[in-house]
Amino acid sequence: MAEHKSVVLVTGGSGLVGMALKEVVEDPANTDNAGQSWVFLRSSDGDLRDAAATRAIFERYRPDYVIHLAAFVGGLFRNMKYKVEFWKHNVAMNENVMTCCHEFKVKKLISCLSTCIFPDRTTYPIDETMIHNGPPHFSNEGYAYAKRMIDVLNRCYAEEYGCNFTSVIPTNIFGKFDNFHLEDSHVIPGLIHKCYLAKVNGTPLVVSGSGKPLRQFIYAKDLAKLILWVLGHYESVDPIILSVDEQDEVSIGELAQMIVDAMQFNGELVFDASKADGQYKKTASNRKLRSLLPDFQFTSIREGLKETVEWFVANYDSARK
């Protein structure tokens, strides 16, 4: 009789982090996950906002582990415009996934949060103990509160039912297979697409905002490797920040210049300070991660941007945009 392989179900499997996970898991050099059967869900496999559709997915695959990446997401301006939808869609997905993980006796659920859940008024660097210390920034409160509730429910499920639910908090993620939409994307894919078009059309690259805000960026492949470590080794209900070190924080202006360099764009770089900047900084501490995994080597932002730009240019026709 063939040995039963444990099933790992990944929601949002066709997104930025899901595709990075798939790449890492399927790498022949990765032997740690050889005894597992991985299922990467796409939105076409079922609407996780619908309880019956979610249950049908769990009935079909009977997962032993779940990595919950699926979310209703967007950049700053989309978050500001659709706060109700960001709340409703994310709460529905999270509720249905957690309910099924409990009912189907999933051994471990890892949900992906975001640094935008932290209080707007806080001290820096932020760490895992500070999530609920005050309201998040007004610009994305719908999304932020929906994500915060995952942490609350992880503890509730653990206390009431003994469930092994936890969460990871990555800083700003970038990489191949991202959404490069010009309006509804995050800062790196949006700037890469804008820079590509500026180069093709011979026009200036216009960056929304002053360029002064500071951010930490983590390459999606690095995040995938860290999520696999969490799957195999992290056994706490409390969230863990997955981030590059504090000294690797860069300004949006510096980031734009690095994208210009990676794209080999020789035109003018302009900052439109009439557009909103969003939160000035969200500096996160990875002290907890470093205490548990001190030797992890992160991909440099320049190397990650180079690989991402090269992929986007080569796959321009098929990339999400």
Tab-separated table of C-alpha atoms in Angstrom:
chain	number	residue	atom	x	y	z
A	1	MET	CA	0.000	0.000	0.000
A	2	ALA	CA	1.324	3.429	-0.954
A	3	GLU	CA	2.348	5.622	1.937
A	4	HIS	CA	-0.165	8.394	2.666
A	5	LYS	CA	1.275	11.803	1.895
A	6	SER	CA	0.105	14.643	4.083
A	7	VAL	CA	-1.864	17.197	2.083
A	8	VAL	CA	-0.927	20.879	2.258
A	9	LEU	CA	-3.643	23.173	0.880
A	10	VAL	CA	-2.595	26.678	-0.175
A	11	THR	CA	-5.344	29.250	-0.700
A	12	GLY	CA	-4.390	32.047	-3.051
A	13	GLY	CA	-2.074	29.569	-4.733
A	14	SER	CA	-1.845	31.489	-8.005
A	15	GLY	CA	-0.875	34.779	-6.355
A	16	LEU	CA	2.517	36.288	-5.645
A	17	VAL	CA	3.344	34.256	-2.511
A	18	GLY	CA	1.515	31.122	-3.662
A	19	MET	CA	3.557	30.939	-6.857
A	20	ALA	CA	6.760	31.541	-4.902
A	21	LEU	CA	5.825	28.694	-2.545
A	22	LYS	CA	5.151	26.446	-5.541
A	23	GLU	CA	8.557	27.306	-6.998
A	24	VAL	CA	10.351	26.519	-3.730
A	25	VAL	CA	8.378	23.326	-2.985
A	26	GLU	CA	8.932	21.953	-6.502
A	27	ASP	CA	12.651	22.737	-6.508
A	28	PRO	CA	14.483	19.374	-6.784
A	29	ALA	CA	16.945	20.613	-4.168
A	30	ASN	CA	14.126	20.869	-1.605
A	31	THR	CA	13.834	17.486	0.092
A	32	ASP	CA	12.168	18.718	3.285
A	33	ASN	CA	8.686	18.658	1.729
A	34	ALA	CA	9.058	15.502	-0.356
A	35	GLY	CA	6.586	13.555	1.787
A	36	GLN	CA	3.786	16.051	1.197
A	37	SER	CA	1.170	16.514	-1.499
A	38	TRP	CA	0.660	20.194	-2.274
A	39	VAL	CA	-2.565	21.717	-3.608
A	40	PHE	CA	-2.379	25.300	-4.865
A	41	LEU	CA	-5.883	26.717	-5.120
A	42	ARG	CA	-6.877	29.288	-7.719
A	43	SER	CA	-9.932	31.533	-7.454
A	44	SER	CA	-11.533	29.422	-10.190
A	45	ASP	CA	-11.463	26.411	-7.815
A	46	GLY	CA	-14.116	28.006	-5.624
A	47	ASP	CA	-15.149	31.252	-3.952
A	48	LEU	CA	-13.791	31.235	-0.406
A	49	ARG	CA	-16.282	33.971	0.502
A	50	ASP	CA	-18.978	31.317	0.091
A	51	ALA	CA	-19.276	28.816	2.967
A	52	ALA	CA	-20.605	25.961	0.820
A	53	ALA	CA	-17.919	26.437	-1.840
A	54	THR	CA	-15.213	26.468	0.838
A	55	ARG	CA	-16.565	23.319	2.462
A	56	ALA	CA	-16.638	21.577	-0.927
A	57	ILE	CA	-12.943	22.336	-1.390
A	58	PHE	CA	-12.114	20.866	2.023
A	59	GLU	CA	-14.275	17.809	1.297
A	60	ARG	CA	-12.407	17.252	-1.962
A	61	TYR	CA	-8.834	17.589	-0.689
A	62	ARG	CA	-9.095	16.723	3.039
A	63	PRO	CA	-6.015	18.795	3.899
A	64	ASP	CA	-3.739	18.064	6.833
A	65	TYR	CA	-2.237	21.558	6.708
A	66	VAL	CA	-3.534	24.844	5.320
A	67	ILE	CA	-1.574	27.935	4.316
A	68	HIS	CA	-4.142	30.718	3.937
A	69	LEU	CA	-2.843	33.353	1.530
A	70	ALA	CA	-6.063	34.278	-0.278
A	71	ALA	CA	-7.240	37.828	0.366
A	72	PHE	CA	-9.037	40.741	-1.229
A	73	VAL	CA	-6.087	43.105	-1.689
A	74	GLY	CA	-5.000	46.299	-3.392
A	75	GLY	CA	-2.788	49.325	-3.145
A	76	LEU	CA	-3.218	52.508	-1.115
A	77	PHE	CA	-5.828	54.193	-3.275
A	78	ARG	CA	-7.994	51.095	-3.708
A	79	ASN	CA	-7.888	50.521	0.059
A	80	MET	CA	-9.076	54.067	0.645
A	81	LYS	CA	-11.928	53.760	-1.866
A	82	TYR	CA	-13.395	50.348	-0.947
A	83	LYS	CA	-13.094	49.989	2.838
A	84	VAL	CA	-16.419	48.146	3.233
A	85	GLU	CA	-15.532	45.600	0.558
A	86	PHE	CA	-12.062	45.067	2.025
A	87	TRP	CA	-13.681	44.276	5.370
A	88	LYS	CA	-16.551	42.106	4.110
A	89	HIS	CA	-14.670	39.988	1.580
A	90	ASN	CA	-11.704	39.273	3.838
A	91	VAL	CA	-13.767	38.512	6.939
A	92	ALA	CA	-15.926	36.102	4.913
A	93	MET	CA	-12.896	34.266	3.509
A	94	ASN	CA	-11.142	34.047	6.860
A	95	GLU	CA	-14.269	32.856	8.683
A	96	ASN	CA	-14.979	30.110	6.144
A	97	VAL	CA	-11.386	28.864	6.026
A	98	MET	CA	-11.060	28.784	9.825
A	99	THR	CA	-14.413	27.075	10.288
A	100	CYS	CA	-13.438	24.333	7.837
A	101	CYS	CA	-9.963	23.940	9.341
A	102	HIS	CA	-11.641	23.285	12.686
A	103	GLU	CA	-14.331	20.970	11.316
A	104	PHE	CA	-11.903	18.952	9.172
A	105	LYS	CA	-9.364	18.686	12.012
A	106	VAL	CA	-6.535	20.389	10.121
A	107	LYS	CA	-3.261	19.900	12.023
A	108	LYS	CA	-2.015	23.437	11.397
A	109	LEU	CA	-3.369	26.605	9.812
A	110	ILE	CA	-0.988	29.420	8.890
A	111	SER	CA	-2.656	32.683	7.875
A	112	CYS	CA	-0.867	35.596	6.260
A	113	LEU	CA	-1.344	39.023	7.843
A	114	SER	CA	0.233	42.384	6.967
A	115	THR	CA	2.175	45.127	8.722
A	116	CYS	CA	-0.672	47.520	7.882
A	117	ILE	CA	-2.594	45.969	10.796
A	118	PHE	CA	-0.351	47.730	13.327
A	119	PRO	CA	-1.437	50.953	15.052
A	120	ASP	CA	-0.880	54.154	13.127
A	121	ARG	CA	0.413	55.948	16.226
A	122	THR	CA	3.060	53.748	17.735
A	123	THR	CA	6.710	53.511	18.636
A	124	TYR	CA	9.232	51.932	16.297
A	125	PRO	CA	10.255	49.338	15.561
A	126	ILE	CA	6.904	47.570	15.791
A	127	ASP	CA	6.802	44.005	17.067
A	128	GLU	CA	4.294	41.187	17.457
A	129	THR	CA	3.061	42.356	20.866
A	130	MET	CA	1.796	45.708	19.558
A	131	ILE	CA	-0.882	44.668	17.038
A	132	HIS	CA	-3.901	45.682	19.121
A	133	ASN	CA	-2.440	48.760	20.856
A	134	GLY	CA	-4.469	51.306	18.844
A	135	PRO	CA	-6.340	51.870	15.577
A	136	PRO	CA	-4.584	51.236	12.260
A	137	HIS	CA	-3.995	53.972	9.694
A	138	PHE	CA	-7.334	55.332	8.413
A	139	SER	CA	-6.387	54.675	4.784
A	140	ASN	CA	-6.757	50.883	5.058
A	141	GLU	CA	-8.799	50.316	8.211
A	142	GLY	CA	-11.269	47.961	6.503
A	143	TYR	CA	-8.535	45.569	5.435
A	144	ALA	CA	-6.446	46.033	8.592
A	145	TYR	CA	-9.242	45.207	11.036
A	146	ALA	CA	-10.251	42.151	8.986
A	147	LYS	CA	-6.677	40.884	9.197
A	148	ARG	CA	-6.357	41.710	12.913
A	149	MET	CA	-9.350	39.488	13.647
A	150	ILE	CA	-7.400	36.480	12.384
A	151	ASP	CA	-5.020	36.879	15.325
A	152	VAL	CA	-7.958	37.177	17.728
A	153	LEU	CA	-9.659	34.079	16.334
A	154	ASN	CA	-6.433	32.058	16.291
A	155	ARG	CA	-6.275	32.491	20.067
A	156	CYS	CA	-10.006	31.822	20.489
A	157	TYR	CA	-9.851	28.595	18.483
A	158	ALA	CA	-6.778	27.476	20.429
A	159	GLU	CA	-8.413	28.230	23.785
A	160	GLU	CA	-11.830	26.756	23.020
A	161	TYR	CA	-11.011	23.869	20.670
A	162	GLY	CA	-7.263	23.290	20.956
A	163	CYS	CA	-6.710	24.201	17.300
A	164	ASN	CA	-3.173	24.818	16.060
A	165	PHE	CA	-3.796	28.088	14.216
A	166	THR	CA	-1.086	30.730	13.816
A	167	SER	CA	-0.182	33.654	11.579
A	168	VAL	CA	2.774	35.299	9.878
A	169	ILE	CA	3.233	39.028	9.317
A	170	PRO	CA	5.420	39.782	6.310
A	171	THR	CA	6.562	43.264	5.447
A	172	ASN	CA	5.962	44.503	1.873
A	173	ILE	CA	6.261	41.523	-0.486
A	174	PHE	CA	7.459	41.705	-4.077
A	175	GLY	CA	8.536	39.364	-6.830
A	176	LYS	CA	7.518	37.483	-9.936
A	177	PHE	CA	3.817	36.703	-10.538
A	178	ASP	CA	2.682	39.854	-8.727
A	179	ASN	CA	-0.233	42.029	-9.860
A	180	PHE	CA	1.370	44.789	-11.938
A	181	HIS	CA	-1.820	46.831	-12.440
A	182	LEU	CA	-1.053	50.522	-12.788
A	183	GLU	CA	-3.686	51.653	-10.273
A	184	ASP	CA	-4.651	48.686	-8.081
A	185	SER	CA	-1.243	47.232	-7.251
A	186	HIS	CA	1.300	47.658	-4.499
A	187	VAL	CA	4.202	50.066	-4.861
A	188	ILE	CA	6.901	47.861	-6.437
A	189	PRO	CA	4.852	46.164	-9.184
A	190	GLY	CA	3.100	49.450	-9.949
A	191	LEU	CA	6.416	51.294	-10.303
A	192	ILE	CA	7.928	48.494	-12.402
A	193	HIS	CA	5.008	48.677	-14.848
A	194	LYS	CA	5.124	52.492	-14.940
A	195	CYS	CA	8.874	52.423	-15.536
A	196	TYR	CA	8.496	49.885	-18.337
A	197	LEU	CA	5.905	52.061	-20.092
A	198	ALA	CA	7.998	55.215	-19.571
A	199	LYS	CA	10.964	53.479	-21.189
A	200	VAL	CA	8.896	52.180	-24.114
A	201	ASN	CA	7.118	55.503	-24.700
A	202	GLY	CA	10.037	57.823	-23.966
A	203	THR	CA	8.150	59.670	-21.210
A	204	PRO	CA	9.102	60.632	-17.623
A	205	LEU	CA	8.529	58.142	-14.801
A	206	VAL	CA	6.077	59.863	-12.443
A	207	VAL	CA	5.965	58.472	-8.891
A	208	SER	CA	2.895	59.269	-6.766
A	209	GLY	CA	3.856	61.012	-3.518
A	210	SER	CA	6.984	62.674	-2.186
A	211	GLY	CA	9.198	59.572	-2.214
A	212	LYS	CA	9.989	60.084	1.485
A	213	PRO	CA	8.028	57.211	3.160
A	214	LEU	CA	10.139	54.286	4.370
A	215	ARG	CA	9.410	50.597	3.834
A	216	GLN	CA	10.936	47.155	4.335
A	217	PHE	CA	10.556	44.832	1.360
A	218	ILE	CA	10.835	41.047	1.379
A	219	TYR	CA	11.367	39.019	-1.791
A	220	ALA	CA	8.535	36.529	-2.290
A	221	LYS	CA	10.876	33.550	-2.599
A	222	ASP	CA	12.455	34.395	0.758
A	223	LEU	CA	9.010	34.653	2.313
A	224	ALA	CA	8.079	31.268	0.834
A	225	LYS	CA	11.124	29.653	2.450
A	226	LEU	CA	10.235	31.234	5.796
A	227	ILE	CA	6.613	30.052	5.583
A	228	LEU	CA	7.894	26.512	5.028
A	229	TRP	CA	10.011	26.923	8.152
A	230	VAL	CA	6.912	28.093	10.080
A	231	LEU	CA	5.002	25.064	8.765
A	232	GLY	CA	7.621	22.660	10.043
A	233	HIS	CA	9.055	24.336	13.117
A	234	TYR	CA	7.017	27.230	14.558
A	235	GLU	CA	4.537	26.001	17.179
A	236	SER	CA	3.050	29.125	18.762
A	237	VAL	CA	-0.393	30.664	18.316
A	238	ASP	CA	1.222	34.096	18.521
A	239	PRO	CA	2.032	35.780	15.191
A	240	ILE	CA	5.583	36.106	13.934
A	241	ILE	CA	6.938	38.952	11.799
A	242	LEU	CA	8.753	37.715	8.690
A	243	SER	CA	10.884	40.637	7.602
A	244	VAL	CA	14.280	41.759	6.467
A	245	ASP	CA	16.378	43.524	9.081
A	246	GLU	CA	15.622	47.096	10.165
A	247	GLN	CA	18.715	48.471	8.463
A	248	ASP	CA	17.405	47.191	5.116
A	249	GLU	CA	14.544	49.723	5.136
A	250	VAL	CA	14.506	51.986	2.045
A	251	SER	CA	12.607	55.129	1.039
A	252	ILE	CA	10.177	55.062	-1.869
A	253	GLY	CA	12.525	57.498	-3.615
A	254	GLU	CA	15.463	55.087	-3.237
A	255	LEU	CA	13.250	52.239	-4.371
A	256	ALA	CA	12.185	54.130	-7.500
A	257	GLN	CA	15.839	54.764	-8.377
A	258	MET	CA	16.661	51.057	-7.937
A	259	ILE	CA	13.793	50.154	-10.283
A	260	VAL	CA	15.062	52.738	-12.785
A	261	ASP	CA	18.501	51.071	-12.588
A	262	ALA	CA	17.088	47.553	-12.960
A	263	MET	CA	14.979	48.614	-15.954
A	264	GLN	CA	17.928	50.550	-17.444
A	265	PHE	CA	15.619	53.533	-17.837
A	266	ASN	CA	17.439	56.702	-18.861
A	267	GLY	CA	14.520	59.142	-18.718
A	268	GLU	CA	13.419	61.638	-16.097
A	269	LEU	CA	12.257	60.520	-12.621
A	270	VAL	CA	9.558	62.819	-11.166
A	271	PHE	CA	7.808	62.756	-7.772
A	272	ASP	CA	4.212	64.050	-7.666
A	273	ALA	CA	3.964	65.397	-4.116
A	274	SER	CA	0.294	66.316	-4.650
A	275	LYS	CA	-0.577	62.610	-4.241
A	276	ALA	CA	-1.007	60.992	-0.821
A	277	ASP	CA	2.005	59.322	0.784
A	278	GLY	CA	0.161	56.997	3.165
A	279	GLN	CA	1.854	55.986	6.398
A	280	TYR	CA	5.355	57.501	6.693
A	281	LYS	CA	6.989	54.391	8.147
A	282	LYS	CA	6.129	50.921	9.431
A	283	THR	CA	9.552	49.764	10.602
A	284	ALA	CA	9.165	46.208	11.884
A	285	SER	CA	11.450	44.257	14.191
A	286	ASN	CA	12.398	40.726	13.147
A	287	ARG	CA	14.054	40.040	16.502
A	288	LYS	CA	11.709	37.119	17.213
A	289	LEU	CA	12.488	35.524	13.832
A	290	ARG	CA	16.231	36.090	14.246
A	291	SER	CA	16.146	34.526	17.731
A	292	LEU	CA	14.684	31.348	16.230
A	293	LEU	CA	16.380	31.384	12.819
A	294	PRO	CA	19.522	33.518	13.180
A	295	ASP	CA	21.327	32.467	10.009
A	296	PHE	CA	18.643	33.018	7.379
A	297	GLN	CA	20.066	34.840	4.365
A	298	PHE	CA	17.713	37.315	2.673
A	299	THR	CA	17.926	38.178	-1.019
A	300	SER	CA	19.128	41.777	-1.412
A	301	ILE	CA	16.467	44.182	-2.661
A	302	ARG	CA	18.584	45.030	-5.710
A	303	GLU	CA	18.918	41.365	-6.680
A	304	GLY	CA	15.206	40.734	-6.072
A	305	LEU	CA	14.251	43.780	-8.148
A	306	LYS	CA	16.586	42.699	-10.958
A	307	GLU	CA	14.961	39.246	-11.117
A	308	THR	CA	11.447	40.726	-10.892
A	309	VAL	CA	12.051	43.323	-13.616
A	310	GLU	CA	13.602	40.724	-15.916
A	311	TRP	CA	10.623	38.401	-15.369
A	312	PHE	CA	8.096	41.209	-15.980
A	313	VAL	CA	9.752	42.326	-19.216
A	314	ALA	CA	10.000	38.738	-20.481
A	315	ASN	CA	6.390	37.961	-19.512
A	316	TYR	CA	4.800	41.348	-20.209
A	317	ASP	CA	1.973	39.977	-22.365
A	318	SER	CA	0.865	37.362	-19.820
A	319	ALA	CA	1.670	39.132	-16.507
A	320	ARG	CA	-1.260	40.231	-14.344
A	321	LYS	CA	-1.760	43.906	-15.055
